[in-house]
């Protein structure tokens, strides 16, 4: 199994375009940038999947040699315009949330010949009925949306288990998704020229959207080597379920949005603790991680207020 980090920043990236905080100033001075949270994963090095699609996903893909299209121009001129020109190792996109910083990049993938997207019923509903990314994308390319409840098998020998770790809705969905709205009209519009929604077309699973499978952690297991990695770059709390989910994993990529509970206020003067914003601070995660000595924990999804450096902080381009 190979995991390539395309982007290791929280929403806004590092530096954020309109921020002159210490971390952003230093990043500009050093040219040390972080794109927003996206990774590419493959079991066999041939079939690749994105985990999330950040607004700057195009830059991340261009920086990732494994995702280069091919075979490209053929020797024979007659074949030069054949399908080989648009062959891509990218087989699909797995979404861990419906947040803008994880999904806007889908629109930048509209040149795809087809695009397969894996998401929970909750995330699918949000991106279909509230913020219509899927119907919009479907006007440009064929998309297949597959509902992920507990697990899926991917091409290239990867199995994926999913765990709901948070129920915080994206800001755009807070007003629209009242319990009443969900009961009356919250089901995804499917059929026609719109996106094909896996097995969720009957509305099954939408009943749980009041709470909702908004934020997921994914455990990726290589069927051949049994190596496993947990991707949990948005983690509001370290629950017993999450503790069991990471148990025995070789690697875990954790939420590094904030280093400490009060970081945002200290750095910007704005109110709000890390946990109130849906992100367990690294200081707390490290205590929990210490109970799993056989597992390597690293942090990604760093906010531009987080000055953390060290061996357990990933950078764009890292191969895990
Ligand atoms: Zn900043």
Coordinates of C-alpha atoms and ligand atoms in Angstrom, one line a residue:
X1 CA 0.0 0.0 0.0
X2 CA 1.2 3.4 -0.9
X3 CA -0.1 6.7 0.5
X4 CA 1.0 10.0 -1.1
X5 CA 0.2 13.2 0.8
X6 CA -1.0 15.8 -1.8
X7 CA -2.0 18.3 0.7
X8 CA -1.5 18.5 4.5
X9 CA -3.3 21.7 5.5
X10 CA -6.7 22.5 6.9
X11 CA -9.1 24.7 5.0
X12 CA -7.4 27.8 3.6
X13 CA -4.1 26.1 3.2
X14 CA -0.7 27.4 4.5
X15 CA -0.3 30.2 3.9
X16 CA -3.9 31.3 3.8
X17 CA -4.1 33.9 1.0
X18 CA -5.3 36.7 3.3
X19 CA -3.5 35.9 6.4
X20 CA -0.3 37.5 7.8
X21 CA 0.0 35.6 11.0
X22 CA 3.4 34.4 12.1
X23 CA 3.0 30.9 10.5
X24 CA 1.7 32.3 7.2
X25 CA 4.5 34.9 7.0
X26 CA 7.1 32.3 7.7
X27 CA 5.6 30.0 5.1
X28 CA 5.7 32.8 2.5
X29 CA 9.3 33.7 3.3
X30 CA 10.5 30.1 3.1
X31 CA 8.2 29.1 0.1
X32 CA 7.1 26.3 2.4
X33 CA 3.5 25.8 1.4
X34 CA 0.8 23.3 2.3
X35 CA -2.1 22.5 0.0
X36 CA -5.4 21.5 1.6
X37 CA -6.1 18.0 2.9
X38 CA -6.0 15.4 0.1
X39 CA -4.1 12.1 -0.2
X40 CA -3.7 9.5 -2.9
X41 CA -3.7 5.8 -2.0
X42 CA -3.0 2.6 -3.9
X43 CA -2.7 -1.0 -3.1
X44 CA -0.8 -2.1 -6.2
X45 CA 0.8 1.2 -7.4
X46 CA -1.5 1.1 -10.5
X47 CA -5.0 1.8 -9.3
X48 CA -5.1 5.0 -7.3
X49 CA -7.8 6.7 -5.3
X50 CA -7.9 10.2 -3.9
X51 CA -9.0 10.7 -0.3
X52 CA -10.8 14.0 -0.5
X53 CA -10.6 16.5 -3.3
X54 CA -9.4 19.9 -2.0
X55 CA -9.9 23.1 -3.9
X56 CA -6.2 23.0 -4.9
X57 CA -6.4 19.3 -5.9
X58 CA -5.1 20.0 -9.4
X59 CA -1.8 21.4 -8.1
X60 CA -1.5 18.3 -5.8
X61 CA -2.1 15.9 -8.7
X62 CA 0.5 17.7 -10.9
X63 CA 3.0 17.3 -8.1
X64 CA 2.3 13.6 -7.8
X65 CA 4.2 11.5 -10.4
X66 CA 2.1 8.4 -9.7
X67 CA -1.0 10.2 -10.9
X68 CA 0.4 11.3 -14.3
X69 CA -1.8 10.2 -17.2
X70 CA -0.6 7.7 -19.7
X71 CA 0.5 6.1 -21.9
X72 CA 0.1 9.4 -23.7
X73 CA 1.0 10.0 -27.3
X74 CA 1.3 6.7 -29.2
X75 CA 3.9 6.2 -31.9
X76 CA 1.3 5.7 -34.5
X77 CA -0.3 9.1 -35.5
X78 CA -3.7 7.4 -36.1
X79 CA -3.7 6.4 -32.4
X80 CA -2.6 9.7 -31.1
X81 CA -6.1 10.8 -30.4
X82 CA -7.1 7.5 -28.9
X83 CA -8.3 6.8 -25.4
X84 CA -4.7 6.3 -24.2
X85 CA -4.3 10.1 -24.1
X86 CA -6.8 10.3 -21.2
X87 CA -5.8 7.1 -19.4
X88 CA -5.4 8.0 -15.7
X89 CA -4.4 5.9 -12.8
X90 CA -7.1 7.7 -10.8
X91 CA -10.0 5.3 -10.2
X92 CA -12.1 7.4 -7.8
X93 CA -12.4 9.7 -4.9
X94 CA -13.3 8.9 -1.3
X95 CA -14.8 11.7 0.7
X96 CA -14.4 11.9 4.5
X97 CA -16.6 14.9 4.9
X98 CA -18.8 17.2 2.9
X99 CA -16.8 20.3 3.8
X100 CA -15.7 22.7 1.1
X101 CA -12.0 22.1 1.7
X102 CA -12.6 18.4 1.0
X103 CA -15.0 18.6 -1.9
X104 CA -14.6 21.7 -4.1
X105 CA -11.8 20.0 -6.0
X106 CA -14.3 17.6 -7.4
X107 CA -15.4 20.4 -9.8
X108 CA -11.7 20.6 -10.9
X109 CA -11.9 17.0 -11.9
X110 CA -14.7 17.6 -14.4
X111 CA -12.5 16.8 -17.4
X112 CA -12.6 13.1 -16.2
X113 CA -14.1 10.7 -18.6
X114 CA -16.0 9.2 -15.7
X115 CA -15.6 9.8 -12.0
X116 CA -16.4 7.4 -9.2
X117 CA -17.1 9.0 -5.8
X118 CA -17.5 7.2 -2.5
X119 CA -19.3 9.0 0.3
X120 CA -21.8 8.3 3.1
X121 CA -25.5 8.8 2.4
X122 CA -25.4 11.9 4.6
X123 CA -22.5 13.5 2.6
X124 CA -24.2 12.4 -0.7
X125 CA -27.4 14.1 0.3
X126 CA -25.6 17.3 1.2
X127 CA -23.7 17.4 -2.0
X128 CA -26.8 16.6 -4.0
X129 CA -29.6 18.6 -2.4
X130 CA -28.1 21.3 -0.3
X131 CA -24.9 22.3 -2.2
X132 CA -25.3 20.6 -5.6
X133 CA -21.8 19.7 -6.4
X134 CA -22.8 16.3 -7.7
X135 CA -25.6 17.4 -10.1
X136 CA -23.3 20.2 -11.3
X137 CA -20.4 17.9 -11.9
X138 CA -22.8 15.5 -13.7
X139 CA -23.3 18.1 -16.4
X140 CA -19.6 17.9 -17.2
X141 CA -18.7 14.2 -16.8
X142 CA -20.3 10.9 -15.9
X143 CA -20.2 10.4 -12.1
X144 CA -21.0 7.2 -10.1
X145 CA -21.7 7.9 -6.5
X146 CA -21.3 4.9 -4.3
X147 CA -22.7 5.0 -0.8
X148 CA -20.3 3.8 1.8
X149 CA -21.8 2.6 5.1
X150 CA -19.3 0.4 6.7
X151 CA -16.8 -0.8 4.1
X152 CA -15.9 -1.2 0.5
X153 CA -13.4 -3.1 -1.6
X154 CA -11.3 -1.0 -4.0
X155 CA -9.4 -2.0 -7.2
X156 CA -5.8 -2.7 -6.6
X157 CA -6.2 -4.8 -3.5
X158 CA -7.4 -2.4 -0.9
X159 CA -10.2 -2.8 1.6
X160 CA -11.7 0.2 3.3
X161 CA -13.5 0.3 6.6
X162 CA -15.4 3.4 7.6
X163 CA -16.3 4.8 11.0
X164 CA -18.3 7.9 11.8
X165 CA -16.2 10.1 14.0
X166 CA -18.2 13.3 13.9
X167 CA -21.6 14.8 13.3
X168 CA -20.7 18.4 12.7
X169 CA -22.3 19.7 9.5
X170 CA -20.6 22.0 7.1
X171 CA -21.7 25.6 7.7
X172 CA -23.6 25.7 4.4
X173 CA -25.8 22.8 5.6
X174 CA -26.7 24.1 9.0
X175 CA -29.8 26.1 8.1
X176 CA -31.1 23.9 5.3
X177 CA -31.0 20.6 7.1
X178 CA -33.5 20.9 9.9
X179 CA -35.0 17.6 11.0
X180 CA -38.2 18.7 9.3
X181 CA -36.4 19.5 6.1
X182 CA -34.9 16.1 6.0
X183 CA -38.1 14.3 6.7
X184 CA -39.9 16.2 4.0
X185 CA -37.5 16.9 1.2
X186 CA -34.1 15.9 2.1
X187 CA -33.7 12.9 -0.2
X188 CA -31.2 13.1 -3.0
X189 CA -32.6 13.8 -6.5
X190 CA -31.5 10.9 -8.6
X191 CA -32.0 9.7 -12.1
X192 CA -32.2 11.6 -15.3
X193 CA -29.0 13.3 -16.2
X194 CA -28.1 13.8 -12.6
X195 CA -25.6 11.6 -10.7
X196 CA -26.3 8.0 -10.2
X197 CA -26.5 7.4 -6.5
X198 CA -25.3 3.9 -5.6
X199 CA -27.7 2.0 -3.5
X200 CA -29.0 5.1 -1.7
X201 CA -31.7 6.0 -4.2
X202 CA -34.4 4.6 -2.0
X203 CA -33.6 7.1 0.7
X204 CA -32.3 4.4 3.0
X205 CA -29.9 5.9 5.5
X206 CA -31.3 9.4 5.3
X207 CA -33.3 8.8 8.4
X208 CA -30.1 9.0 10.3
X209 CA -29.1 12.3 8.8
X210 CA -30.6 14.3 11.7
X211 CA -27.4 13.2 13.4
X212 CA -25.7 12.1 10.3
X213 CA -22.6 10.4 9.1
X214 CA -20.9 13.7 8.4
X215 CA -17.3 13.1 9.4
X216 CA -15.6 9.7 8.7
X217 CA -12.4 8.0 9.5
X218 CA -11.2 5.4 7.0
X219 CA -9.1 2.3 7.7
X220 CA -7.3 1.1 4.6
X221 CA -6.0 -2.4 4.5
X222 CA -3.8 -4.0 1.9
X223 CA -5.4 -7.4 1.2
X224 CA -2.0 -8.9 0.3
X225 CA 0.3 -7.5 3.0
X226 CA -2.4 -6.8 5.7
X227 CA -0.7 -3.5 6.3
X228 CA -3.3 -1.0 7.4
X229 CA -3.5 2.8 7.7
X230 CA -6.2 4.9 9.4
X231 CA -7.0 8.3 7.8
X232 CA -8.6 10.5 10.4
X233 CA -7.7 14.1 9.5
X234 CA -10.9 15.4 11.1
X235 CA -11.3 14.0 14.5
X236 CA -13.6 15.8 17.0
X237 CA -13.1 13.3 19.9
X238 CA -11.1 10.2 20.6
X239 CA -14.0 7.8 21.5
X240 CA -13.8 4.2 22.5
X241 CA -15.0 3.3 19.0
X242 CA -12.2 5.3 17.5
X243 CA -9.7 3.7 19.8
X244 CA -10.8 0.2 18.7
X245 CA -10.7 1.4 15.1
X246 CA -7.0 2.4 15.2
X247 CA -6.1 -0.6 17.3
X248 CA -3.5 -2.7 15.5
X249 CA -3.1 -0.3 12.6
X250 CA 0.4 0.2 11.2
X251 CA -0.1 3.9 10.6
X252 CA -2.6 6.5 11.6
X253 CA -2.9 10.0 10.1
X254 CA -4.5 12.2 12.7
X255 CA -6.2 15.6 12.8
X256 CA -3.4 18.2 13.2
X257 CA -5.6 21.2 12.8
X258 CA -4.7 22.7 16.2
X259 CA -1.8 21.9 18.4
X260 CA -3.5 23.0 21.6
X261 CA -7.1 23.7 22.7
X262 CA -6.6 27.5 22.9
X263 CA -4.4 27.9 19.8
X264 CA -6.9 29.8 17.7
X265 CA -7.5 32.4 20.3
X266 CA -3.8 32.8 21.2
X267 CA -2.8 33.2 17.5
X268 CA -5.7 35.3 16.2
X269 CA -7.7 36.6 19.1
X270 CA -10.8 34.9 17.8
X271 CA -12.9 32.9 20.3
X272 CA -13.3 29.2 20.1
X273 CA -11.6 26.1 21.4
X274 CA -10.2 23.5 19.1
X275 CA -12.8 21.0 20.1
X276 CA -15.6 23.5 19.7
X277 CA -14.6 23.6 16.1
X278 CA -14.6 19.9 15.7
X279 CA -10.9 19.2 16.0
X280 CA -9.3 17.4 18.9
X281 CA -6.0 19.2 19.5
X282 CA -2.7 17.3 19.0
X283 CA -1.8 17.7 22.7
X284 CA -4.8 15.5 23.6
X285 CA -4.4 13.1 20.6
X286 CA -0.8 12.4 21.6
X287 CA -1.9 11.1 25.0
X288 CA -4.3 8.7 23.4
X289 CA -1.8 7.6 20.8
X290 CA 0.7 6.7 23.6
X291 CA -1.5 3.8 24.4
X292 CA -0.8 2.2 21.0
X293 CA 3.0 1.8 21.0
X294 CA 3.0 -0.5 17.9
X295 CA 1.3 2.1 15.7
X296 CA 2.9 5.1 14.1
X297 CA 0.9 8.2 14.5
X298 CA 1.4 11.3 12.4
X299 CA -0.5 14.6 11.9
X300 CA -1.9 16.2 8.8
X301 CA -4.7 18.8 8.1
X302 CA -2.7 21.6 9.9
X303 CA -4.4 24.9 10.2
X304 CA -2.3 28.0 9.4
X305 CA -2.3 28.9 13.1
X306 CA -0.4 25.7 13.9
X307 CA 3.4 26.1 13.9
X308 CA 4.1 22.4 14.7
X309 CA 7.2 20.9 13.2
X310 CA 8.7 17.5 13.8
X311 CA 8.9 13.9 12.7
X312 CA 5.2 13.3 13.4
X313 CA 4.1 16.1 11.1
X314 CA 3.6 15.2 7.4
X315 CA 4.4 17.5 4.6
X316 CA 3.0 17.7 1.0
X317 CA 4.5 15.1 -1.2
X318 CA 5.3 12.7 1.7
X319 CA 5.0 9.0 0.8
X320 CA 3.8 7.1 3.8
Ligands
LIG1 ZN1 -2.0 32.6 9.0

